[in-house]
Amino acid sequence: MDNTFIIWIIPWPEILIAFGFCVIGSIISAALPLSKLSRISVVENISNIEF
């Protein structure tokens, strides 16, 4: 009989690094459009829409 065991090791540092990159990427991708949106007048742009 062959007693072979598989040991599962969860790579916590790599998971946390990947999570950090995802959070930073999300913040950056949301901050760029928000900075553009803060510079325009929403009311004027809505009134310029033609139906």
PDB file of C-alpha atoms in Angstrom:
ATOM      1  CA  MET A   1       0.000   0.000   0.000  1.00  0.00           C
ATOM      2  CA  ASP A   2       1.186   3.433  -0.914  1.00  0.00           C
ATOM      3  CA  ASN A   3       0.366   6.028   1.727  1.00  0.00           C
ATOM      4  CA  THR A   4       0.589   9.246  -0.271  1.00  0.00           C
ATOM      5  CA  PHE A   5      -0.790  12.379   1.325  1.00  0.00           C
ATOM      6  CA  ILE A   6      -1.486  15.695  -0.297  1.00  0.00           C
ATOM      7  CA  ILE A   7      -0.926  18.721   1.881  1.00  0.00           C
ATOM      8  CA  TRP A   8      -2.971  21.767   0.910  1.00  0.00           C
ATOM      9  CA  ILE A   9      -1.339  25.076   1.654  1.00  0.00           C
ATOM     10  CA  ILE A  10      -3.344  28.253   1.146  1.00  0.00           C
ATOM     11  CA  PRO A  11      -1.074  30.990  -0.257  1.00  0.00           C
ATOM     12  CA  TRP A  12      -2.336  33.822   1.984  1.00  0.00           C
ATOM     13  CA  PRO A  13       0.368  36.389   1.108  1.00  0.00           C
ATOM     14  CA  GLU A  14      -0.280  35.999  -2.614  1.00  0.00           C
ATOM     15  CA  ILE A  15      -4.046  36.197  -2.082  1.00  0.00           C
ATOM     16  CA  LEU A  16      -3.671  39.400  -0.062  1.00  0.00           C
ATOM     17  CA  ILE A  17      -1.357  40.936  -2.663  1.00  0.00           C
ATOM     18  CA  ALA A  18      -3.827  40.133  -5.455  1.00  0.00           C
ATOM     19  CA  PHE A  19      -6.687  41.545  -3.372  1.00  0.00           C
ATOM     20  CA  GLY A  20      -4.703  44.725  -2.766  1.00  0.00           C
ATOM     21  CA  PHE A  21      -4.027  45.184  -6.488  1.00  0.00           C
ATOM     22  CA  CYS A  22      -7.735  44.685  -7.213  1.00  0.00           C
ATOM     23  CA  VAL A  23      -8.754  47.274  -4.624  1.00  0.00           C
ATOM     24  CA  ILE A  24      -6.182  49.802  -5.858  1.00  0.00           C
ATOM     25  CA  GLY A  25      -7.210  49.198  -9.472  1.00  0.00           C
ATOM     26  CA  SER A  26     -10.876  49.672  -8.605  1.00  0.00           C
ATOM     27  CA  ILE A  27     -10.195  52.931  -6.785  1.00  0.00           C
ATOM     28  CA  ILE A  28      -8.117  54.291  -9.671  1.00  0.00           C
ATOM     29  CA  SER A  29     -10.660  53.255 -12.310  1.00  0.00           C
ATOM     30  CA  ALA A  30     -13.466  54.921 -10.330  1.00  0.00           C
ATOM     31  CA  ALA A  31     -11.501  58.085  -9.459  1.00  0.00           C
ATOM     32  CA  LEU A  32     -10.731  59.090 -13.044  1.00  0.00           C
ATOM     33  CA  PRO A  33     -14.379  59.329 -14.216  1.00  0.00           C
ATOM     34  CA  LEU A  34     -15.391  60.969 -10.931  1.00  0.00           C
ATOM     35  CA  SER A  35     -12.823  63.707 -11.408  1.00  0.00           C
ATOM     36  CA  LYS A  36     -14.230  64.409 -14.895  1.00  0.00           C
ATOM     37  CA  LEU A  37     -17.786  64.336 -13.561  1.00  0.00           C
ATOM     38  CA  SER A  38     -16.991  66.848 -10.835  1.00  0.00           C
ATOM     39  CA  ARG A  39     -15.904  69.417 -13.445  1.00  0.00           C
ATOM     40  CA  ILE A  40     -19.099  69.422 -15.527  1.00  0.00           C
ATOM     41  CA  SER A  41     -22.534  70.808 -14.832  1.00  0.00           C
ATOM     42  CA  VAL A  42     -25.000  67.940 -14.802  1.00  0.00           C
ATOM     43  CA  VAL A  43     -28.035  70.212 -15.206  1.00  0.00           C
ATOM     44  CA  GLU A  44     -26.625  71.871 -18.332  1.00  0.00           C
ATOM     45  CA  ASN A  45     -25.738  68.537 -19.895  1.00  0.00           C
ATOM     46  CA  ILE A  46     -29.176  67.098 -19.236  1.00  0.00           C
ATOM     47  CA  SER A  47     -30.825  70.154 -20.815  1.00  0.00           C
ATOM     48  CA  ASN A  48     -28.653  69.738 -23.934  1.00  0.00           C
ATOM     49  CA  ILE A  49     -29.886  66.205 -24.599  1.00  0.00           C
ATOM     50  CA  GLU A  50     -32.177  66.053 -27.633  1.00  0.00           C
ATOM     51  CA  PHE A  51     -34.921  63.460 -27.766  1.00  0.00           C
TER      52      PHE A  51
END
